[in-house]
mmCIF file of C-alpha atoms in Angstrom:
data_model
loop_
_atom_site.group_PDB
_atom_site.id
_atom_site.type_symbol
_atom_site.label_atom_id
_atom_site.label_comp_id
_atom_site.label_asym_id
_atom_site.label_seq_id
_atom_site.Cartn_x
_atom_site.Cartn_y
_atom_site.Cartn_z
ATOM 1 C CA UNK A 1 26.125 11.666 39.856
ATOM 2 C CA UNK A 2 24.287 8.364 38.672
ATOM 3 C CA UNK A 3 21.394 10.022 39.861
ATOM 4 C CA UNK A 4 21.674 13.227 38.128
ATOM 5 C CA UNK A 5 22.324 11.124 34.756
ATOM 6 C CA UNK A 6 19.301 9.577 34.818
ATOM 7 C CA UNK A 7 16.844 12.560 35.539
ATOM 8 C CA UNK A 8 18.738 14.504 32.409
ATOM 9 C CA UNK A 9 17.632 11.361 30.404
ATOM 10 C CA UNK A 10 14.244 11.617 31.881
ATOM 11 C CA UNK A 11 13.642 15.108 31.349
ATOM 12 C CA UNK A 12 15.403 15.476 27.358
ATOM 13 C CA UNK A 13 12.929 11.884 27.129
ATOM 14 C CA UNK A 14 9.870 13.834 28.668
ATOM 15 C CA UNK A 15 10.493 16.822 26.834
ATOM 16 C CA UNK A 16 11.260 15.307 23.273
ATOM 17 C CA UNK A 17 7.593 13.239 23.806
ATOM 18 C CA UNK A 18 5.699 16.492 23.046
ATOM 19 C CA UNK A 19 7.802 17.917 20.267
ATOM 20 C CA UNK A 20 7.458 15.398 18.132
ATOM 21 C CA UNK A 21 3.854 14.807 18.893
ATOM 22 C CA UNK A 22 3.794 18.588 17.531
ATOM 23 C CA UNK A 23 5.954 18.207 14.976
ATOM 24 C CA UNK A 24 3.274 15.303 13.578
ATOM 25 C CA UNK A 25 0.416 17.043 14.094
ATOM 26 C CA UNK A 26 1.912 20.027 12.465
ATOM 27 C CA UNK A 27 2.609 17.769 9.400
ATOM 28 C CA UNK A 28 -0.666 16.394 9.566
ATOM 29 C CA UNK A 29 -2.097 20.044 9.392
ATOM 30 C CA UNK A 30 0.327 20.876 5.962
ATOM 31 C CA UNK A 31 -0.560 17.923 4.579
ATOM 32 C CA UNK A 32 -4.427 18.364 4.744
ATOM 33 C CA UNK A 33 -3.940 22.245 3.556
ATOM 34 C CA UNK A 34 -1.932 20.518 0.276
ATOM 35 C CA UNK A 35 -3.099 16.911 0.178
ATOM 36 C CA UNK A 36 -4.007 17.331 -3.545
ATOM 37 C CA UNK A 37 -0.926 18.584 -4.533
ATOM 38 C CA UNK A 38 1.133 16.710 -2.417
ATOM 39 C CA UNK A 39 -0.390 13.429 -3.307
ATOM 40 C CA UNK A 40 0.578 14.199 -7.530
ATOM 41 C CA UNK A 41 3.825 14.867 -6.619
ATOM 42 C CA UNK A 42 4.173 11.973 -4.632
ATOM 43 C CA UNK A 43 2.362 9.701 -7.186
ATOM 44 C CA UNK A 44 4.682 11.283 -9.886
ATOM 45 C CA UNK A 45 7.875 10.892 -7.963
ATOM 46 C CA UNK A 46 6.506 6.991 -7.359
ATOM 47 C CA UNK A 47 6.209 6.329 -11.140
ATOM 48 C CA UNK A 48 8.863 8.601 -11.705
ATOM 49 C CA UNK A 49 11.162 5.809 -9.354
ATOM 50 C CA UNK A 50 9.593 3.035 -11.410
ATOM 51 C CA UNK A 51 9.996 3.908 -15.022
ATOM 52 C CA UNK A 52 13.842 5.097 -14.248
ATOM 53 C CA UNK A 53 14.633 1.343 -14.650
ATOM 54 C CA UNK A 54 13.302 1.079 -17.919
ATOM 55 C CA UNK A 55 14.867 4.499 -18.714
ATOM 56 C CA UNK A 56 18.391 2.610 -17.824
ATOM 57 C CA UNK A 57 17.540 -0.275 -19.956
ATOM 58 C CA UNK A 58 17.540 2.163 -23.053
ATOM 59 C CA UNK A 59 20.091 4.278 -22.115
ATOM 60 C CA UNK A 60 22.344 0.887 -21.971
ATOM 61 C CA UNK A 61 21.307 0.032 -25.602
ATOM 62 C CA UNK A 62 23.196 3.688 -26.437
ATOM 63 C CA UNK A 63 20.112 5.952 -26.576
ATOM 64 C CA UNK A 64 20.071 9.248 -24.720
ATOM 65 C CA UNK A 65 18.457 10.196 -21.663
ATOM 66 C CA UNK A 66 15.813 12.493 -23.579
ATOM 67 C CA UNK A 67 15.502 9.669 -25.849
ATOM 68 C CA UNK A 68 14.524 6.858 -23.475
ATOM 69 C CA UNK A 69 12.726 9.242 -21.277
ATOM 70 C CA UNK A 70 9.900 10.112 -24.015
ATOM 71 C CA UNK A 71 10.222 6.388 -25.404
ATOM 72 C CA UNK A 72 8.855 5.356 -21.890
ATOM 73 C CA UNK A 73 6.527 8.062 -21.279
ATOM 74 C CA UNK A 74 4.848 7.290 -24.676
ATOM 75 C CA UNK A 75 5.001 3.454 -23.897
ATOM 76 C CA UNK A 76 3.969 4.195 -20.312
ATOM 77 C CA UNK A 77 0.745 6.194 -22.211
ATOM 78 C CA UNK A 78 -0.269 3.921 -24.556
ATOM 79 C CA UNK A 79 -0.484 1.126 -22.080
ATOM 80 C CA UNK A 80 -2.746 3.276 -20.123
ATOM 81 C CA UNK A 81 -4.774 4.055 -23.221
ATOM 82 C CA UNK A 82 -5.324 0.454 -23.643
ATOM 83 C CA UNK A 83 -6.058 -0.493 -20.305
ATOM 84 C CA UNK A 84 -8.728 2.663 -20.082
ATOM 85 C CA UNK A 85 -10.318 1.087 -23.268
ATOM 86 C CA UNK A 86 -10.569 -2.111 -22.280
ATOM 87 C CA UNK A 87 -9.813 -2.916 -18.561
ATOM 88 C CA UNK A 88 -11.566 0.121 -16.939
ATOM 89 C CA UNK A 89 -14.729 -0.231 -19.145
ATOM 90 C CA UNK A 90 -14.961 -4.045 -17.754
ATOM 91 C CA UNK A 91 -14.514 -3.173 -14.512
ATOM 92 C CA UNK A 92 -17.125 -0.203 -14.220
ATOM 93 C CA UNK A 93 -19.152 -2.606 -16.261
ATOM 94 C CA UNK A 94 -18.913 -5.380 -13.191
ATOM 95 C CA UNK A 95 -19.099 -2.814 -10.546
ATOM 96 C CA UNK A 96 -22.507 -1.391 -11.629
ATOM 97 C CA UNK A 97 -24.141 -4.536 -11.767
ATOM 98 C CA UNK A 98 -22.655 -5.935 -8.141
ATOM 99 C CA UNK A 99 -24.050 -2.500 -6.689
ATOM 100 C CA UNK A 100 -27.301 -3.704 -8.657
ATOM 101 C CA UNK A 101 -27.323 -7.446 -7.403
ATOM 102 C CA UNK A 102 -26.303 -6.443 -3.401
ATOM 103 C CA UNK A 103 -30.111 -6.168 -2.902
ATOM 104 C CA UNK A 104 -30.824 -9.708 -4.207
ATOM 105 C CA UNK A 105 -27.989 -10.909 -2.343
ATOM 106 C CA UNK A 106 -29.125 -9.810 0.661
ATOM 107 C CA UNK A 107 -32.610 -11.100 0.509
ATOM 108 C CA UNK A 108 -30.668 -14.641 -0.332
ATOM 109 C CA UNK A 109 -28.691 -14.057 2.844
ATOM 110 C CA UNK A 110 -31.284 -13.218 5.400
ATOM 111 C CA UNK A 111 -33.101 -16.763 4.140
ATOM 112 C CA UNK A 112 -30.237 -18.537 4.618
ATOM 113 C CA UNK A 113 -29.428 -16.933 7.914
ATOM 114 C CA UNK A 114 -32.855 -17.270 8.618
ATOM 115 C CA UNK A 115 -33.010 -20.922 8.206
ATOM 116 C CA UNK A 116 -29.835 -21.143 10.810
ATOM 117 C CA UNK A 117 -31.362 -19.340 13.103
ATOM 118 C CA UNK A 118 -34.644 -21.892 13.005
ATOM 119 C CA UNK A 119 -31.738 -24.855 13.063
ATOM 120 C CA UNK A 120 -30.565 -23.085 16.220
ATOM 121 C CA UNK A 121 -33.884 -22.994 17.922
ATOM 122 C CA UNK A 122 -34.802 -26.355 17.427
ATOM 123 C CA UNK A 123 -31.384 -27.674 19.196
ATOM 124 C CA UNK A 124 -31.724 -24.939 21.996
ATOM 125 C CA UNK A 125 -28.411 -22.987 20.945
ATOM 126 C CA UNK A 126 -28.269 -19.308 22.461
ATOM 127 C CA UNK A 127 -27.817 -17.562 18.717
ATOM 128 C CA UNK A 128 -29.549 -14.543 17.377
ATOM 129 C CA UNK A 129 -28.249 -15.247 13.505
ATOM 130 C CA UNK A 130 -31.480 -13.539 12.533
ATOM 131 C CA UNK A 131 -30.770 -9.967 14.410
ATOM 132 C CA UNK A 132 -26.577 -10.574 12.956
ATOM 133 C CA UNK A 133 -28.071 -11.060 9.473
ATOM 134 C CA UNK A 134 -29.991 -7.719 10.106
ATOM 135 C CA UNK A 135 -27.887 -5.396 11.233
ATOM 136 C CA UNK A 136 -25.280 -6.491 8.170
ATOM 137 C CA UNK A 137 -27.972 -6.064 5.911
ATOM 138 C CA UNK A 138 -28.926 -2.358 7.365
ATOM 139 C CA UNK A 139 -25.016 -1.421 7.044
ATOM 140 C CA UNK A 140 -24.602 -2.983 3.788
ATOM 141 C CA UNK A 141 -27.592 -1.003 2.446
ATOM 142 C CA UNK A 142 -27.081 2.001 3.996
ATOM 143 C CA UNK A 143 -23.444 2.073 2.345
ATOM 144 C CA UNK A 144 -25.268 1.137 -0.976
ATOM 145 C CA UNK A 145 -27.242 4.375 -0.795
ATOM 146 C CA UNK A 146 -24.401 6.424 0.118
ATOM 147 C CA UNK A 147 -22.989 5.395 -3.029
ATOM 148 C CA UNK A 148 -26.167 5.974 -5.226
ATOM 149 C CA UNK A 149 -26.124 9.655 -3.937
ATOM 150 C CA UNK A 150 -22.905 10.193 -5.143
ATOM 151 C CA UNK A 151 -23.000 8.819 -8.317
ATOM 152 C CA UNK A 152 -23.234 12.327 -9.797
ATOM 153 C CA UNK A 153 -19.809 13.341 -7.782
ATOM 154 C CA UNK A 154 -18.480 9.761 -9.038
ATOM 155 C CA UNK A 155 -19.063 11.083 -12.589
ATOM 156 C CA UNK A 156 -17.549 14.598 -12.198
ATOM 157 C CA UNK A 157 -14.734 12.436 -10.450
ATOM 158 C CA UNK A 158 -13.498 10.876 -13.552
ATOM 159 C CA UNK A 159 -13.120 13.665 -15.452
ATOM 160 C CA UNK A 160 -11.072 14.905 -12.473
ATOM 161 C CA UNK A 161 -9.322 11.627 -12.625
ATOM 162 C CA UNK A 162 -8.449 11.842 -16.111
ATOM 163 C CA UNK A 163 -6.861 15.288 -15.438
ATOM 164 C CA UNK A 164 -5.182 14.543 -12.543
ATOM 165 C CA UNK A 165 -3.458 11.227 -14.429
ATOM 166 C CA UNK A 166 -2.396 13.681 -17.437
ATOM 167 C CA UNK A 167 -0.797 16.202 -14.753
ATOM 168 C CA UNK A 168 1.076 13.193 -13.009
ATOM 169 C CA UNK A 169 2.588 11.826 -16.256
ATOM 170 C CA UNK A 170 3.601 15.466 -17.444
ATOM 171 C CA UNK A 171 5.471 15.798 -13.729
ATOM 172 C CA UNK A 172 6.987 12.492 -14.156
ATOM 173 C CA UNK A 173 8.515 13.051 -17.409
ATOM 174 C CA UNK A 174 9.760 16.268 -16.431
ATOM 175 C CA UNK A 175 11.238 14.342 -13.057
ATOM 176 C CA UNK A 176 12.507 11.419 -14.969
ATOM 177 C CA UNK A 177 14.431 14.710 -16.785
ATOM 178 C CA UNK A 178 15.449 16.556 -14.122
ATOM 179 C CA UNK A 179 14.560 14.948 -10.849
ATOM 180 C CA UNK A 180 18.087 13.598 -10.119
ATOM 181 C CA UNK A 181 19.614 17.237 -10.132
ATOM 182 C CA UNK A 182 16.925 18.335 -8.174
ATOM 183 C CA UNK A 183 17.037 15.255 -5.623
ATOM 184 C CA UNK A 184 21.286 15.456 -5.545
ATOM 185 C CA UNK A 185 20.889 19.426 -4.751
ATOM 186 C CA UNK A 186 18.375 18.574 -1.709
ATOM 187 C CA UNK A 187 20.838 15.733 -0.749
ATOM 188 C CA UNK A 188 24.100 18.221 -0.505
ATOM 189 C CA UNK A 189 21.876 20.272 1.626
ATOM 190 C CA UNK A 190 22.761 17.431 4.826
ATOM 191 C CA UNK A 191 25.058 16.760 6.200
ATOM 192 C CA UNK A 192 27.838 13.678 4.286
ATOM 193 C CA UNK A 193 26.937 11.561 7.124
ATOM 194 C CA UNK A 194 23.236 12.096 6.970
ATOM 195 C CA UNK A 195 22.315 12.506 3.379
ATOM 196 C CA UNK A 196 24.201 9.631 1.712
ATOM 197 C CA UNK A 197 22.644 7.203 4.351
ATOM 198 C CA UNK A 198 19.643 8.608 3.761
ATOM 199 C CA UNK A 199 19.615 8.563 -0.018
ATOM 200 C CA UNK A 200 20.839 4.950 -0.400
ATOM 201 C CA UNK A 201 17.908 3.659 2.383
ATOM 202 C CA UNK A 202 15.329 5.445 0.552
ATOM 203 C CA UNK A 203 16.606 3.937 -3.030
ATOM 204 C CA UNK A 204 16.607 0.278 -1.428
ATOM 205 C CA UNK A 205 13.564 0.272 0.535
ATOM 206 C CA UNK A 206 11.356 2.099 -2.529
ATOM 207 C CA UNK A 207 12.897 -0.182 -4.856
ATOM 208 C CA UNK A 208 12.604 -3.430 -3.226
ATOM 209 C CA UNK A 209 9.483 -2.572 -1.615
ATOM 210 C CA UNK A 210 7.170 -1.258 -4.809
ATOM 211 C CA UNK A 211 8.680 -3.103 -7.510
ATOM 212 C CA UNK A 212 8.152 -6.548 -5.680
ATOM 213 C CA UNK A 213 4.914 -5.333 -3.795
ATOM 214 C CA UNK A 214 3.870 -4.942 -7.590
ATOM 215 C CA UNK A 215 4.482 -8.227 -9.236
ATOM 216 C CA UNK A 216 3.426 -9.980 -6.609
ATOM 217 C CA UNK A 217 -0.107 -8.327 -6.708
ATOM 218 C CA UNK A 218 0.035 -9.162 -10.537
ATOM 219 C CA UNK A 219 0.761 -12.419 -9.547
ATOM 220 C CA UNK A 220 -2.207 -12.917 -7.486
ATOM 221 C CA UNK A 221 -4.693 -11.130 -10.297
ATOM 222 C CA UNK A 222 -2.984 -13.498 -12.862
ATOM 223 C CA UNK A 223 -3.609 -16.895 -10.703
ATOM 224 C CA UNK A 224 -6.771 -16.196 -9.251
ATOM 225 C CA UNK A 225 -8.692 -14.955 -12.432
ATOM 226 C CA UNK A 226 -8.524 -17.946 -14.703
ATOM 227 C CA UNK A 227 -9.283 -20.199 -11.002
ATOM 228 C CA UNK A 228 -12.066 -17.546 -10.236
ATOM 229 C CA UNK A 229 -13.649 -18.082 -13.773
ATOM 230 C CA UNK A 230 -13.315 -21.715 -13.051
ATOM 231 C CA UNK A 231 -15.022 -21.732 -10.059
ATOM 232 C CA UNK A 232 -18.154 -19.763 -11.959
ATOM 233 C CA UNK A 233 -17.026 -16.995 -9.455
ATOM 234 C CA UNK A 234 -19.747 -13.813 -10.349
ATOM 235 C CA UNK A 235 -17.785 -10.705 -11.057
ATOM 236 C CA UNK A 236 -14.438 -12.533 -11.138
ATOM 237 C CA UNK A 237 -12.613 -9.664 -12.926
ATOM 238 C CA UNK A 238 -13.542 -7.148 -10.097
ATOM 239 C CA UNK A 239 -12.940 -9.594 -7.377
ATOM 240 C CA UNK A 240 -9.654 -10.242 -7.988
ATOM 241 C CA UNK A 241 -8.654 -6.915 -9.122
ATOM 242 C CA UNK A 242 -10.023 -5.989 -5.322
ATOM 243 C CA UNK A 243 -7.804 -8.237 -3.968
ATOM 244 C CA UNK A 244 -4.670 -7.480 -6.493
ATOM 245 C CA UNK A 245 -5.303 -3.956 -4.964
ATOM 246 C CA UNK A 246 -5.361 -4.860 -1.505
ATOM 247 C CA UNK A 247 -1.823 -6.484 -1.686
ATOM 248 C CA UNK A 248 -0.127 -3.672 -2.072
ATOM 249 C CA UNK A 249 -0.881 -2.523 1.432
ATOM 250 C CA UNK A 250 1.581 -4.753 3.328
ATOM 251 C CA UNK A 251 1.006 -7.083 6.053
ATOM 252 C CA UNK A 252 -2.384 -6.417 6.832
ATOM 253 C CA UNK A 253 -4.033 -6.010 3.054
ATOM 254 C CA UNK A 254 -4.296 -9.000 1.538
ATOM 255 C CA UNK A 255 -6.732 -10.521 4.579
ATOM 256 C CA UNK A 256 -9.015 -7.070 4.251
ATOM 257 C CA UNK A 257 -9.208 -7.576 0.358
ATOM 258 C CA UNK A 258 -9.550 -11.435 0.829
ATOM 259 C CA UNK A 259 -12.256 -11.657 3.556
ATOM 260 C CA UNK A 260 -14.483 -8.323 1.782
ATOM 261 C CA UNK A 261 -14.527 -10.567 -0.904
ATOM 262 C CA UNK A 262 -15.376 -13.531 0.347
ATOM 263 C CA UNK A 263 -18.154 -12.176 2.407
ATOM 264 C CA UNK A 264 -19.290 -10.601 -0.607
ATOM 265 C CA UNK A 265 -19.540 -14.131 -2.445
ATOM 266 C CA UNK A 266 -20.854 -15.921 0.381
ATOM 267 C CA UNK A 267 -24.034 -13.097 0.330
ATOM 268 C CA UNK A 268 -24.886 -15.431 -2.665
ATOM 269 C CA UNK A 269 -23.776 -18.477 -2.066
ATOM 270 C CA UNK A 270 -21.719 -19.448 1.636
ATOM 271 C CA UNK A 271 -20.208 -22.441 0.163
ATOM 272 C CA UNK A 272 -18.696 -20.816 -2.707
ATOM 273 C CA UNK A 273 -17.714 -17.875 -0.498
ATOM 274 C CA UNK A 274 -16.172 -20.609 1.553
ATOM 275 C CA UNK A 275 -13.925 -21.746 -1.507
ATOM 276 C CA UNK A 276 -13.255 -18.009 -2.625
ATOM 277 C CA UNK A 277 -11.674 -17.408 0.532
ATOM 278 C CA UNK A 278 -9.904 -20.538 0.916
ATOM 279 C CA UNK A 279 -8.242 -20.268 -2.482
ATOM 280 C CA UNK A 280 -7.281 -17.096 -2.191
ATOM 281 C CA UNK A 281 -5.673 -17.447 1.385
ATOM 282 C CA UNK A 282 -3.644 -20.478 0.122
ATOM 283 C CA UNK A 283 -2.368 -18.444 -3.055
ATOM 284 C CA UNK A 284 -1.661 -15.814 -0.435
ATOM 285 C CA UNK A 285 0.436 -18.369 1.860
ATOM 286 C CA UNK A 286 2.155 -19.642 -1.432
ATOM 287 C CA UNK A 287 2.962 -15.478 -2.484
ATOM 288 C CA UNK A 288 4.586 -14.806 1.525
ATOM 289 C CA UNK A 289 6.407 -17.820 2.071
ATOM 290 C CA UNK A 290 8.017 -18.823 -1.954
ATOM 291 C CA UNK A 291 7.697 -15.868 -3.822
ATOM 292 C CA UNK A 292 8.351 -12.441 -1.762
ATOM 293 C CA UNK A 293 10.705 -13.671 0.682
ATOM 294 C CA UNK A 294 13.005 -14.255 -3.027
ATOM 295 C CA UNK A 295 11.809 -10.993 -4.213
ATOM 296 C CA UNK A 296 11.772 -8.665 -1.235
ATOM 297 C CA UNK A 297 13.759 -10.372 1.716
ATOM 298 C CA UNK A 298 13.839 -8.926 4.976
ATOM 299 C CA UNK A 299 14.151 -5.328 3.301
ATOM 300 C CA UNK A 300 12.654 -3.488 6.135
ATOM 301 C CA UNK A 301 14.134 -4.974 9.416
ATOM 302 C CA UNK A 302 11.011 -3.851 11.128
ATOM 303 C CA UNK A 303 9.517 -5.252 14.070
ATOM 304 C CA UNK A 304 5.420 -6.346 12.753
ATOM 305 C CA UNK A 305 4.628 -4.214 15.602
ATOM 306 C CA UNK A 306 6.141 -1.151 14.356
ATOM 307 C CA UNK A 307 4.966 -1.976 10.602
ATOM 308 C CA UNK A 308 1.123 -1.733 11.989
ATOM 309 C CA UNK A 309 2.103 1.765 13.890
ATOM 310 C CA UNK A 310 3.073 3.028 10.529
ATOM 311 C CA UNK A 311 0.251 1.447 8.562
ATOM 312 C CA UNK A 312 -2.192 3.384 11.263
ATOM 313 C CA UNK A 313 -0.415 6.356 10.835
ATOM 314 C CA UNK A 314 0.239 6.492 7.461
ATOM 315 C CA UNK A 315 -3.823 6.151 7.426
ATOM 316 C CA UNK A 316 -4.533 8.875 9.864
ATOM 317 C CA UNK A 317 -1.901 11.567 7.957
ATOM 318 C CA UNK A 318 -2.846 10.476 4.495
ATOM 319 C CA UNK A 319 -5.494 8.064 3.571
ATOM 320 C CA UNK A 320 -4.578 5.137 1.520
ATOM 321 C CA UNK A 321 -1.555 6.771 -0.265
ATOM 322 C CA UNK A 322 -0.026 7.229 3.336
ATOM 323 C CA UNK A 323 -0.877 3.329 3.928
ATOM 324 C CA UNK A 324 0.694 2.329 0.062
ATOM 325 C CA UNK A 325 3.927 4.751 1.373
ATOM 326 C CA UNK A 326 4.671 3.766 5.069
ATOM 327 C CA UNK A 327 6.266 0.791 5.302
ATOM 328 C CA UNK A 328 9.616 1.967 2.887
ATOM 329 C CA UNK A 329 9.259 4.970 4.467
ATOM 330 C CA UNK A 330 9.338 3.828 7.740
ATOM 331 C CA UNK A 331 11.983 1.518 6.348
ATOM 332 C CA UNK A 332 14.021 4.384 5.016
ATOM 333 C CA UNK A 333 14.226 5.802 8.524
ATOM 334 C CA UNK A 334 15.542 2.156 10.184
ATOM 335 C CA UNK A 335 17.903 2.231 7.385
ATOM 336 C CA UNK A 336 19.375 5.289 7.712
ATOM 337 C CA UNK A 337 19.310 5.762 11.673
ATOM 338 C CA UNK A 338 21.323 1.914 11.229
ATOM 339 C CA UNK A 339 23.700 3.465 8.640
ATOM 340 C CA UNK A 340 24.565 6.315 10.791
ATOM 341 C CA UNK A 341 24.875 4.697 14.186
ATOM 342 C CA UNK A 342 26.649 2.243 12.507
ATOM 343 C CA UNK A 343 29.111 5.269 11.141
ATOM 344 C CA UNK A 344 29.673 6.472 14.730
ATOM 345 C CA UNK A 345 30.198 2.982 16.219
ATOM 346 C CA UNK A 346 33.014 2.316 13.413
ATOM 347 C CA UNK A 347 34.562 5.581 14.142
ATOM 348 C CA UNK A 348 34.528 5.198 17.882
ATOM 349 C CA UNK A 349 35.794 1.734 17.533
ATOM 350 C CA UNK A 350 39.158 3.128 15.490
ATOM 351 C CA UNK A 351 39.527 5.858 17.742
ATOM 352 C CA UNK A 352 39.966 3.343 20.739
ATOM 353 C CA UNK A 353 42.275 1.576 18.644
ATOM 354 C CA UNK A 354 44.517 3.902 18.269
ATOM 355 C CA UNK A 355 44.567 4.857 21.994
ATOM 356 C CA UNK A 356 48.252 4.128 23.293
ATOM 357 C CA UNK A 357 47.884 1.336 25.866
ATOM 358 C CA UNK A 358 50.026 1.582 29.006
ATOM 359 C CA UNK A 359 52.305 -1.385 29.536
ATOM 360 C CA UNK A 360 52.711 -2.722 32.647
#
C-alpha cells in the first residue's frame, strides 16, 4: 500500500513537470505575440498602484474620487514635463559625450594596462594584461558601433517613447477610475478561498516592494550625486542615475549598476574608479542593512535562491520589465499559497477538535 502511495506521488510529480513547463512556454509565446501591449498595461496598472495613495490622501481631505484622480494625473504630468525639460535634456546631453570620450578612454586604458603588463614581465609574473586590455577594448568598441548605427532608430524611438508615455498616463487615469471595479469583478471570479488571499498578497508585496524599492533608489541618486561631484566624478549625473536605475532590480542590481560604472571610471582613471566603486558599495551596505530592512522587512519570505530563479525568468519571459516585476510577483504567489495552506491547516485543526474522544 506504502508502495503504491509513493509511485501515485511519483507519477502526478512526473506528470505535473511537463505541464507546467508548457504552460510557461505557452505564456512566453503570448507574451512575445503582445509584449507591447502587455508591457503599457502593466506599466499603467504599476503607476496606476502608485498614485492610488496620493488619490487617498485627497479623497481624505473631502474631495471626490474624480476630483483627486485628475488632481494627480495633472500633478503626475507636470512633474514629467519638468523632468523632460530639464533632467532628460542633461542626461542625453552626458550620454552623447561619454559615447564620444569611450575612444579616448580606451587608448588611456590600454597604456595603463600596457605599462602593467611591462611591470609583470620584468618580475617574471605569468599575466597577459596586454591581450585582457584588448579583447575589452574590441567588445567595448564593437558595442559603441552598434550604438552609432542605431542612432537613427534611437531617434524614431523617442517619438515612440513620447507616445507610448501619453497612452500609459491616459490608461492609468482611466484605471485609477475604474480599475477597482474591474480588479473586484476578476477577483469574484475565484474562488473566496483563493481570490481574497490572492488579492491581499498581491496589494502587500506591490506595495511594500515598489514604493520602498523606489525611495531607496532616490536615496542612492540623492547621496551619491553631490559625493560624485565632489569627487570631480566625469558624467556624475548619468552615473548615478545608472546606478539609481539599477536598484530597482533587487538583489542582484545594485552590484551590475555599481561595477559598469566603476569600470567605466576606472577606463579613465583606475584610482578614481577604485573610489567610485568603493563609495558606492558602502552607500549600498548602509541602504540594505539601515534603511530597507525599516522600509521593506522580510516582505517576500523567499529563499535568495528562489529570488535569482525569478530574476532569470522574469528576464527570459520579459526583458527588464519581467526583472523590475518578479520578485512581488513571485512574492504574491508565496503569499497566497501560505494564506491558503494556512486556511486548510486551521480548518483541519478545528475539525479534529471537535472529534468526540473515546474515554477509557
Amino acid at each position: 500500500m506504502h508502495r503504491s502511495v509513493n509511485l501515485q506521488r511519483l507519477l502526478i510529480f512526473g506528470l505535473s513537470g511537463p505541464i507546467v513547463a508548457l504552460n510557461v512556454w505557452l505564456l512566453t509565446q503570448v507574451f512575445r505575440y503582445f509584449e507591447h501591449l502587455i508591457t503599457l498595461l502593466i506599466v499603467a496598472a504599476i503607476l496606476a498602484f502608485l498614485l492610488n495613495y496620493l488619490v487617498r490622501l485627497f479623497q481624505y481631505i473631502r474631495m471626490s474620487r474624480t476630483q483627486s484622480v485628475t488632481l494627480v494625473l495633472l500633478i503626475t504630468l507636470a512633474l514629467l514635463i519638468l523632468i523632460g525639460l530639464t533632467l532628460v535634456p542633461l542626461v542625453t546631453e552626458q550620454t552623447t559625450q561619454l559615447v564620444n570620450k569611450i575612444p579616448e578612454w580606451l587608448e588611456a586604458s590600454r597604456q595603463n594596462f600596457d605599462a602593467l603588463d611591462a611591470w609583470a614581465k620584468r618580475h617574471n609574473l605569468p599575466l597577459d594584461l596586454r591581450g585582457f586590455s584588448g579583447r575589452i577594448n574590441t567588445q567595448i568598441e564593437s558595442q559603441l558601433q552598434t550604438l552609432a548605427s542605431q542612432a537613427v532608430g534611437l531617434a524614431l524611438g523617442t517619438l515612440s517613447g513620447v507616445i507610448d508615455s501619453i497612452l500609459v498616463l491616459v490608461l492609468a487615469f482611466y484605471m485609477l477610475l475604474y480599475g477597482g471595479r474591474l480588479w473586484q469583478g476578476l477577483i469574484n471570479l475565484l474562488p473566496p478561498q483563493i481570490g481574497i488571499p490572492l488579492s491581499e498578497s498581491l496589494r502587500l508585496n506591490f506595495q511594500n516592494f515598489f514604493i520602498s524599492q523606489i525611495l531607496l533608489a532616490i536615496f542612492m541618486v540623492m547621496v551619491l550625486i553631490p559625493i560624485f561631484v565632489w569627487m570631480q566624478v566625469p558624467f556624475a549625473l548619468l552615473f548615478t542615475i545608472v546606478i539609481g536605475i539599477s536598484e530597482l532590480i533587487p538583489f542582484i542590481g545594485a552590484a551590475l549598476g555599481i561595477s559598469l560604472v566603476a569600470l567605466l571610471v576606472m577606463l579613465q582613471d583606475v584610482g578614481l574608479g577604485i573610489q567610485v566603486g568603493v563609495v558606492a558599495t558602502v552607500l549600498h551596505q548602509i541602504r540594505d542593512n539601515v534603511l530597507a530592512p525599516r522600509m521593506m522587512g522580510d516582505f517576500t519570505g523567499l529563499n535568495p535562491i528562489w529570488i535569482v530563479i525569478a530574476l532569470l525568468v522574469g528576464l527570459k519571459i520579459a526583458g527588464f520589465l519581467g526583472v523590475v516585476i518578479a520578485v512581488p510577483v513571485a512574492g504574491t504567489i508565496k503569499g497566497t499559497l501560505d494564506a491558503i495552506l494556512g486556511a486548510q491547516s486551521q480548518v483541519m485543526k478545528e475539525a479534529a477538535s471537535k472529534e468526540p474522544t473515546v474515554e477509557e
